[in-house]
PDB file of C-alpha atoms in Angstrom:
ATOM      1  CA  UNK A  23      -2.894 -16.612  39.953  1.00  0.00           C
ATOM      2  CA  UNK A  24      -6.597 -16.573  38.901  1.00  0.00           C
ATOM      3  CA  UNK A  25      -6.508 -12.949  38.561  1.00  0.00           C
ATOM      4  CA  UNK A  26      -3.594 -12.616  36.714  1.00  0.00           C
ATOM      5  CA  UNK A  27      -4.908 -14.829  33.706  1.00  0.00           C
ATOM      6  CA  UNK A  28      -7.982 -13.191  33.895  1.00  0.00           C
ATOM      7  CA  UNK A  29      -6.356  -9.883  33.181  1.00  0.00           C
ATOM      8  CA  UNK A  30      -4.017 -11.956  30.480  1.00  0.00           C
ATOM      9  CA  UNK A  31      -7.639 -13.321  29.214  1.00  0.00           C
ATOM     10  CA  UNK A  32      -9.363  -9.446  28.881  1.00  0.00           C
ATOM     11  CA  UNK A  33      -6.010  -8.193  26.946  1.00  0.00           C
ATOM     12  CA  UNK A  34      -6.085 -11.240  24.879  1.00  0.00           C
ATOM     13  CA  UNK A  35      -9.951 -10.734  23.641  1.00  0.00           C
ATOM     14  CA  UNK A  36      -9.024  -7.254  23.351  1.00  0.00           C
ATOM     15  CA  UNK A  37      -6.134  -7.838  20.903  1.00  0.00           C
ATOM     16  CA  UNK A  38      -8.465 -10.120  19.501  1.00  0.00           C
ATOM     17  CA  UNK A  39     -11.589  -7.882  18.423  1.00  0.00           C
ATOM     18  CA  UNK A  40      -9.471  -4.607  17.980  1.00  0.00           C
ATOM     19  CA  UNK A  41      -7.368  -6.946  15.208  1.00  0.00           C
ATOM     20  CA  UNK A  42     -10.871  -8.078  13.819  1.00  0.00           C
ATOM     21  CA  UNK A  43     -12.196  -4.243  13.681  1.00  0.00           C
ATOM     22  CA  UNK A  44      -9.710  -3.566  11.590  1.00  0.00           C
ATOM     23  CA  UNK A  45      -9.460  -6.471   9.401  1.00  0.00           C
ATOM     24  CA  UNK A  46     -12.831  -5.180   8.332  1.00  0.00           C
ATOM     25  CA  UNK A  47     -12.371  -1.686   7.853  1.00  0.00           C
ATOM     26  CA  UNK A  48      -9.349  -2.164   5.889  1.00  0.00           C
ATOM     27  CA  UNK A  49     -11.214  -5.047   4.176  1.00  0.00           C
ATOM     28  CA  UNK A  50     -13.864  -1.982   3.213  1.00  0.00           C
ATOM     29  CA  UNK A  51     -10.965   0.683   2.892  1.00  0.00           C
ATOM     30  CA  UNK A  52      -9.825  -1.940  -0.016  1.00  0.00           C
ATOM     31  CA  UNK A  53     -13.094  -2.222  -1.865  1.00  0.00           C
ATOM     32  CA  UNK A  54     -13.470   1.628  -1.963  1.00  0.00           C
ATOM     33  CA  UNK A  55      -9.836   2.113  -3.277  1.00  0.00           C
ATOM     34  CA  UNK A  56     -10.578  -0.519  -5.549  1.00  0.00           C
ATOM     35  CA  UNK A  57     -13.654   1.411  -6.776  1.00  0.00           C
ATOM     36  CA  UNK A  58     -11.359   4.697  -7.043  1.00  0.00           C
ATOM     37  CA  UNK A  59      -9.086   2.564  -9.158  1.00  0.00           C
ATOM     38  CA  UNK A  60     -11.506   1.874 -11.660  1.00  0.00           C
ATOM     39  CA  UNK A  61     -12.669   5.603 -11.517  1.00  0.00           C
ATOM     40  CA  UNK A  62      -9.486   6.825 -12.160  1.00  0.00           C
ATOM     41  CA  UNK A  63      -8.845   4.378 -15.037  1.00  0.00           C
ATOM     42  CA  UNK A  64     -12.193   4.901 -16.894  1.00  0.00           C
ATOM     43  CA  UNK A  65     -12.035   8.551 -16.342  1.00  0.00           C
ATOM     44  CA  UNK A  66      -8.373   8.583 -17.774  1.00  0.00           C
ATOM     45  CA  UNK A  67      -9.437   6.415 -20.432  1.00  0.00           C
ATOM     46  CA  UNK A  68     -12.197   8.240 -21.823  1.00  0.00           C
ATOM     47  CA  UNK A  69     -11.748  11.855 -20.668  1.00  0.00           C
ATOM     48  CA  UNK A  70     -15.179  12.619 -22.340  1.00  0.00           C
ATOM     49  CA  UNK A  71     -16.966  10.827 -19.574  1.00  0.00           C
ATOM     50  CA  UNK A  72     -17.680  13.335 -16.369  1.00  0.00           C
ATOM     51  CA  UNK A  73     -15.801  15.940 -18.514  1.00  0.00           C
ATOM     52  CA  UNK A  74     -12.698  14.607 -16.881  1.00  0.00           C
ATOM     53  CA  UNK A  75     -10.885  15.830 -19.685  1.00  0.00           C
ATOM     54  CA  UNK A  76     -11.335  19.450 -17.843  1.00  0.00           C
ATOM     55  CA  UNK A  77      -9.017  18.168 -15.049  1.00  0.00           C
ATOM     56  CA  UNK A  78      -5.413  19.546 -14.630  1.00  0.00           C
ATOM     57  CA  UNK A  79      -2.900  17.778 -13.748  1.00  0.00           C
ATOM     58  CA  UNK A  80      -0.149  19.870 -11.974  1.00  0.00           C
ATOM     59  CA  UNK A  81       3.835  18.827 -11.954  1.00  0.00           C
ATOM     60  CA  UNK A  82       6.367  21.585 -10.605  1.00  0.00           C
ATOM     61  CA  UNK A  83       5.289  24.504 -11.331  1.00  0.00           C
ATOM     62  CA  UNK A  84       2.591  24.115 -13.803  1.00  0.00           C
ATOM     63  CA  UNK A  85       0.115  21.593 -14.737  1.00  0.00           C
ATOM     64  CA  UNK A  86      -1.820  20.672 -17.859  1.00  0.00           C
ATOM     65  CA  UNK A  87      -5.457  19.353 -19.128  1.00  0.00           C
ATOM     66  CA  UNK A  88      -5.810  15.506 -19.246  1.00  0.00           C
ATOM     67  CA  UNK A  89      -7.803  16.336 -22.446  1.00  0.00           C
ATOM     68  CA  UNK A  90      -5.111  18.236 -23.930  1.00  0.00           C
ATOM     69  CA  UNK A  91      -2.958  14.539 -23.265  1.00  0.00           C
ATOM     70  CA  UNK A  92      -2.651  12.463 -26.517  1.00  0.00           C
ATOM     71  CA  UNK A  93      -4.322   9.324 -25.677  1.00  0.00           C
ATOM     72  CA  UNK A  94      -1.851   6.838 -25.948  1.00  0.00           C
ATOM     73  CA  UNK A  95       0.239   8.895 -22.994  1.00  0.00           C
ATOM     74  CA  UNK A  96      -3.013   9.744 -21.360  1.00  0.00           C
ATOM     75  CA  UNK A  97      -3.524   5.607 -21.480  1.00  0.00           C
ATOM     76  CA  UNK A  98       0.232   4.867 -20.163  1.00  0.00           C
ATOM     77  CA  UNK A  99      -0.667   7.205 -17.194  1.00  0.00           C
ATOM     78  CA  UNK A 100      -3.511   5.521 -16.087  1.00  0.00           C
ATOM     79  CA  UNK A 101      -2.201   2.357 -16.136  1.00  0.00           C
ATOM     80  CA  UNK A 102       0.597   3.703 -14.243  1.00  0.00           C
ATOM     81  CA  UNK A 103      -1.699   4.821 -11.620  1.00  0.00           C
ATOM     82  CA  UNK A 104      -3.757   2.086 -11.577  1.00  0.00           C
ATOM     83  CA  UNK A 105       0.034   0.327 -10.882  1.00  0.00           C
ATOM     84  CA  UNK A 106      -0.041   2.866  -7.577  1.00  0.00           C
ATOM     85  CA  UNK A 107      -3.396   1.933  -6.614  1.00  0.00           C
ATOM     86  CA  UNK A 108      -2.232  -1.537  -7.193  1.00  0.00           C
ATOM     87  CA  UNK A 109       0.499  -1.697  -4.756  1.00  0.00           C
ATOM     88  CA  UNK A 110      -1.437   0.140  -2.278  1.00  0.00           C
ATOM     89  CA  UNK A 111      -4.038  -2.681  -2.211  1.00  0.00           C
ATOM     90  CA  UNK A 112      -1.659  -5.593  -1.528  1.00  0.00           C
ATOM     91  CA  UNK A 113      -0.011  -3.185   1.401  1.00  0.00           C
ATOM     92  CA  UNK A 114      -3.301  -2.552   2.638  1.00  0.00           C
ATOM     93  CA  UNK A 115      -4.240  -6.894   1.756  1.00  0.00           C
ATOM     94  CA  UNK A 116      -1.030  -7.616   3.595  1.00  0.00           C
ATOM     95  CA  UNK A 117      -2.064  -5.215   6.282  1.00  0.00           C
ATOM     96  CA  UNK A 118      -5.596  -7.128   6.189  1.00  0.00           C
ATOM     97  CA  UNK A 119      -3.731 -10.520   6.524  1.00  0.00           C
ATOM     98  CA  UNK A 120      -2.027  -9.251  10.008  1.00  0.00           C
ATOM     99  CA  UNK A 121      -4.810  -8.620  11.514  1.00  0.00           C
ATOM    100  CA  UNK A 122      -6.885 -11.841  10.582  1.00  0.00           C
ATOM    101  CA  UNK A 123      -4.180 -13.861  11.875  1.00  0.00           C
ATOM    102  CA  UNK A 124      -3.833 -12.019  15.024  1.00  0.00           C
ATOM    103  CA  UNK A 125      -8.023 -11.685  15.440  1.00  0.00           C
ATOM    104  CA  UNK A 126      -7.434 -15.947  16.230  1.00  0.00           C
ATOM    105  CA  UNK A 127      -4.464 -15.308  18.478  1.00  0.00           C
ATOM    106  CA  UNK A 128      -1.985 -16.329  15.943  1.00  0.00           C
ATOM    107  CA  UNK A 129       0.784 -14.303  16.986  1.00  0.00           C
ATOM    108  CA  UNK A 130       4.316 -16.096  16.004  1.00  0.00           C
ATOM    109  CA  UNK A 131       3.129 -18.573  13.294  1.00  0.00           C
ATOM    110  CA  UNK A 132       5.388 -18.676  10.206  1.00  0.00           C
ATOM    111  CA  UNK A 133       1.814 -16.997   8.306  1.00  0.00           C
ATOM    112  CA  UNK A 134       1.535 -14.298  10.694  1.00  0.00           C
ATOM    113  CA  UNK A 135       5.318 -13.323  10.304  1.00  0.00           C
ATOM    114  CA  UNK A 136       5.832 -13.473   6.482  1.00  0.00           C
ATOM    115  CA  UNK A 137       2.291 -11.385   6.640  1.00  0.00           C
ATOM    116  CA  UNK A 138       4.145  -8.782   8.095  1.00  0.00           C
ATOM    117  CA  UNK A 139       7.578  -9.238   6.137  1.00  0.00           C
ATOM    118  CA  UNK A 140       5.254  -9.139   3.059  1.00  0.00           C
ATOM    119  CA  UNK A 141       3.352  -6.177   4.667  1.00  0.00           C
ATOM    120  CA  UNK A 142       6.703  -3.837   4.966  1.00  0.00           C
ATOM    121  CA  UNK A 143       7.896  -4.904   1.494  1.00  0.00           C
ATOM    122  CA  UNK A 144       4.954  -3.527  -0.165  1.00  0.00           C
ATOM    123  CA  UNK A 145       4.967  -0.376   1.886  1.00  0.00           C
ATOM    124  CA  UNK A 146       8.448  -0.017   0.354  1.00  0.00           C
ATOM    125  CA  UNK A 147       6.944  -0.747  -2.989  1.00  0.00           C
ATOM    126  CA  UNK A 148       4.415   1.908  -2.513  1.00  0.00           C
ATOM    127  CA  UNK A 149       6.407   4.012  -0.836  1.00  0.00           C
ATOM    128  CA  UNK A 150       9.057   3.932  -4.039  1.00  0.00           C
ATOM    129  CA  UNK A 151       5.793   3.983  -6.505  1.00  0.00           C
ATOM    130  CA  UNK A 152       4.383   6.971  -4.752  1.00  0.00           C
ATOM    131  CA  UNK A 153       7.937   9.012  -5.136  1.00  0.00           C
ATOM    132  CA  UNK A 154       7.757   8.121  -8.924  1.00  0.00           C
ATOM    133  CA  UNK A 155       4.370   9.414  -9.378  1.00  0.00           C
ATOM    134  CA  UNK A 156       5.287  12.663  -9.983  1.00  0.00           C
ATOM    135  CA  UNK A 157       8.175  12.372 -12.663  1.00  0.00           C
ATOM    136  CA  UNK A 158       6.243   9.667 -13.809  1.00  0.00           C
ATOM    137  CA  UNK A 159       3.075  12.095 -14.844  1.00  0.00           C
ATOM    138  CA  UNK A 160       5.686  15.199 -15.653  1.00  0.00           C
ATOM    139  CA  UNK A 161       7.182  13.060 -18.407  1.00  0.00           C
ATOM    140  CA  UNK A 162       4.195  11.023 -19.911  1.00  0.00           C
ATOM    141  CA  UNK A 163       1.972  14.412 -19.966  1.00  0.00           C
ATOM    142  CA  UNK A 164       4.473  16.619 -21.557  1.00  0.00           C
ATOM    143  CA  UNK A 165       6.325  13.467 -24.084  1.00  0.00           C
ATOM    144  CA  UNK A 166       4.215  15.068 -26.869  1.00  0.00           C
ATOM    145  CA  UNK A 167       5.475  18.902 -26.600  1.00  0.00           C
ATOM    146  CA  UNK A 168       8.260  20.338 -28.404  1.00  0.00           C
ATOM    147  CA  UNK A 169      11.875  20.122 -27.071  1.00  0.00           C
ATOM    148  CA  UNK A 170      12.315  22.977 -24.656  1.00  0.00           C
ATOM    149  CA  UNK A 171       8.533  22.629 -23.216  1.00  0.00           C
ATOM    150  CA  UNK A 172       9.164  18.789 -21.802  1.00  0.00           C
ATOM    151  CA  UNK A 173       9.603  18.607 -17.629  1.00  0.00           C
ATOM    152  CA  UNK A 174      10.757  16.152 -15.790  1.00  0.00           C
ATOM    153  CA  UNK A 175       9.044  17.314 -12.145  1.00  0.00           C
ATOM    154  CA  UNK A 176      11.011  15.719  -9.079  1.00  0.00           C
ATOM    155  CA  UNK A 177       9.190  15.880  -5.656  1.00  0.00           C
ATOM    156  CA  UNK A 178      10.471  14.371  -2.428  1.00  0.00           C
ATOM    157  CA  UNK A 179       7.320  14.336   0.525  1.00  0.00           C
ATOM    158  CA  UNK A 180       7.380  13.214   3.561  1.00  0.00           C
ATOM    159  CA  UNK A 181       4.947  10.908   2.997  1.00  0.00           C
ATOM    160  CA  UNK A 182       7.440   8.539   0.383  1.00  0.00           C
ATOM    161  CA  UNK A 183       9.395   8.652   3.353  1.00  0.00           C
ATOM    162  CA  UNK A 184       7.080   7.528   6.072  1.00  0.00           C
ATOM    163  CA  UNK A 185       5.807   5.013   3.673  1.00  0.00           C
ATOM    164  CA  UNK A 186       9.491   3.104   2.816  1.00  0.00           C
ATOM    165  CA  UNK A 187      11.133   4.038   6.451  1.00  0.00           C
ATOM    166  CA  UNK A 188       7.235   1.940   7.910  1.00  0.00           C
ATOM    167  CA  UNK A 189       7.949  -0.729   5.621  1.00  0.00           C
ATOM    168  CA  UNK A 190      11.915  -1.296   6.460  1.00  0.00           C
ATOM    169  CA  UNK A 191      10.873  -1.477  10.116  1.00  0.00           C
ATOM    170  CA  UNK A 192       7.710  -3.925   9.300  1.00  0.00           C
ATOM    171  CA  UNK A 193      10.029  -5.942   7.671  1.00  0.00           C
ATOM    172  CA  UNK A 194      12.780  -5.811  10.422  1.00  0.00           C
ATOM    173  CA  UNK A 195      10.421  -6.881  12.788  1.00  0.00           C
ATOM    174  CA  UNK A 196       8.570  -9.642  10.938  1.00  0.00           C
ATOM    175  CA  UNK A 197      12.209 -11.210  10.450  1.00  0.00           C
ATOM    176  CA  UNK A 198      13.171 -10.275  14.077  1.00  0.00           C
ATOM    177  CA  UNK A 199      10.211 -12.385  15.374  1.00  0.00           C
ATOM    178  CA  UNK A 200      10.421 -14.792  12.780  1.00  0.00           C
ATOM    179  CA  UNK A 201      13.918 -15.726  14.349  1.00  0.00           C
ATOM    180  CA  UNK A 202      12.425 -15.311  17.809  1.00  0.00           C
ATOM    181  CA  UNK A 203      10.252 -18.184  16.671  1.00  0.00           C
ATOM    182  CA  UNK A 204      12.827 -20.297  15.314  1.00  0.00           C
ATOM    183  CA  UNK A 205      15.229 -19.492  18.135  1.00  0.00           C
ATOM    184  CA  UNK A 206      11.925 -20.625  20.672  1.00  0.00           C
ATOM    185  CA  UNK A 207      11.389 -24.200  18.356  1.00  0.00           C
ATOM    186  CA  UNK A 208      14.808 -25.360  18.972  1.00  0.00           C
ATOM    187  CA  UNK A 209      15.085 -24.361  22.724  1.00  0.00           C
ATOM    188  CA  UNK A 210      11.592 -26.269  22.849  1.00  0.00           C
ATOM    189  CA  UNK A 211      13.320 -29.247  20.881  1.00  0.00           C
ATOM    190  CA  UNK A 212      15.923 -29.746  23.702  1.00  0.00           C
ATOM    191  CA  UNK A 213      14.123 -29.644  26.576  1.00  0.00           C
TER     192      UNK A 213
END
């Protein structure tokens, strides 16, 4: 018997400090996306700065200069993208939360298991952001051109599918365990 909970007290610690490893590296992960975010938005703001205004941005099957962008579109598009990075940083937050609640061995408390319900729903959210990305840029980069010269660039990756197929099942598992929980209360209640 001794043994056993020894072995149940090694896997335990090493839930524990694998789950706070990575609530720091995506707690760093976050600050550098963050940074990128910013970046992305002063560089698409002022396309002078870092001659970003070089830069080509390619939809189907041809791309043009963010310089070339009136600014107003130019402007739309990075806020749009600053949207994406957005919803990537509450996935990766919600992500973040997980493991900090399951670094103190907090496995089937309500937090933990709307962390992870709230966790797949923004993988969806990025996942459906990520797919719009492209006609999203096709559209605002060529809204200025004559009539014949506008795109609309569709693009289906796998990685739009990973990203919303992840979330369903985060979120089908958070509410499967959440219900495990409840289902465990009440057995406790009558007993």
């Amino acid at each position: 018997m001794a043994k056993q909970s020894g072995e149940q007290h090694v896997r335990i610690g090493r839930i524990a400090r694998v789950s706070g490893i990575m609530k720091w590296v995506l707690t760093t992960f976050m600050a550098l996306v963050f940074l990128i975010g910013i970046l992305v938005l002063l560089l698409l703001l002022n396309p002078d700065w870092l001659e970003a205004g070089n830069e080509v941005i390619d939809f189907g099957d041809s791309g043009r200069t963010y310089g070339d962008v009136p600014q107003l579109q130019r402007w739309t598009l990075a806020f749009f993208y600053d949207a994406c990075v957005g919803t990537f940083l509450m996935t990766l937050w919600y992500m973040r939360s997980v493991f900090a609640r399951l670094q103190i061995l907090d496995f089937f408390s309500s937090k933990t298991l709307s962390a992870m319900v709230w966790c797949g729903i923004w993988f969806v959210v990025f996942g459906v952001m990520d797919f719009l990305e492209e006609p999203v840029a096709s559209v605002l980069t060529t809204l200025d051109l004559p009539e014949g010269q506008r795109q609309l660039a569709i693009e289906l990756e796998g990685g739009e599918i990973f990203f919303i197929i992840f979330g369903v099942m985060f979120m089908t598992l958070g509410w499967v365990m959440r219900e495990a929980a409840r289902l465990q209360e009440e057995n406790n209640q009558f007993i």
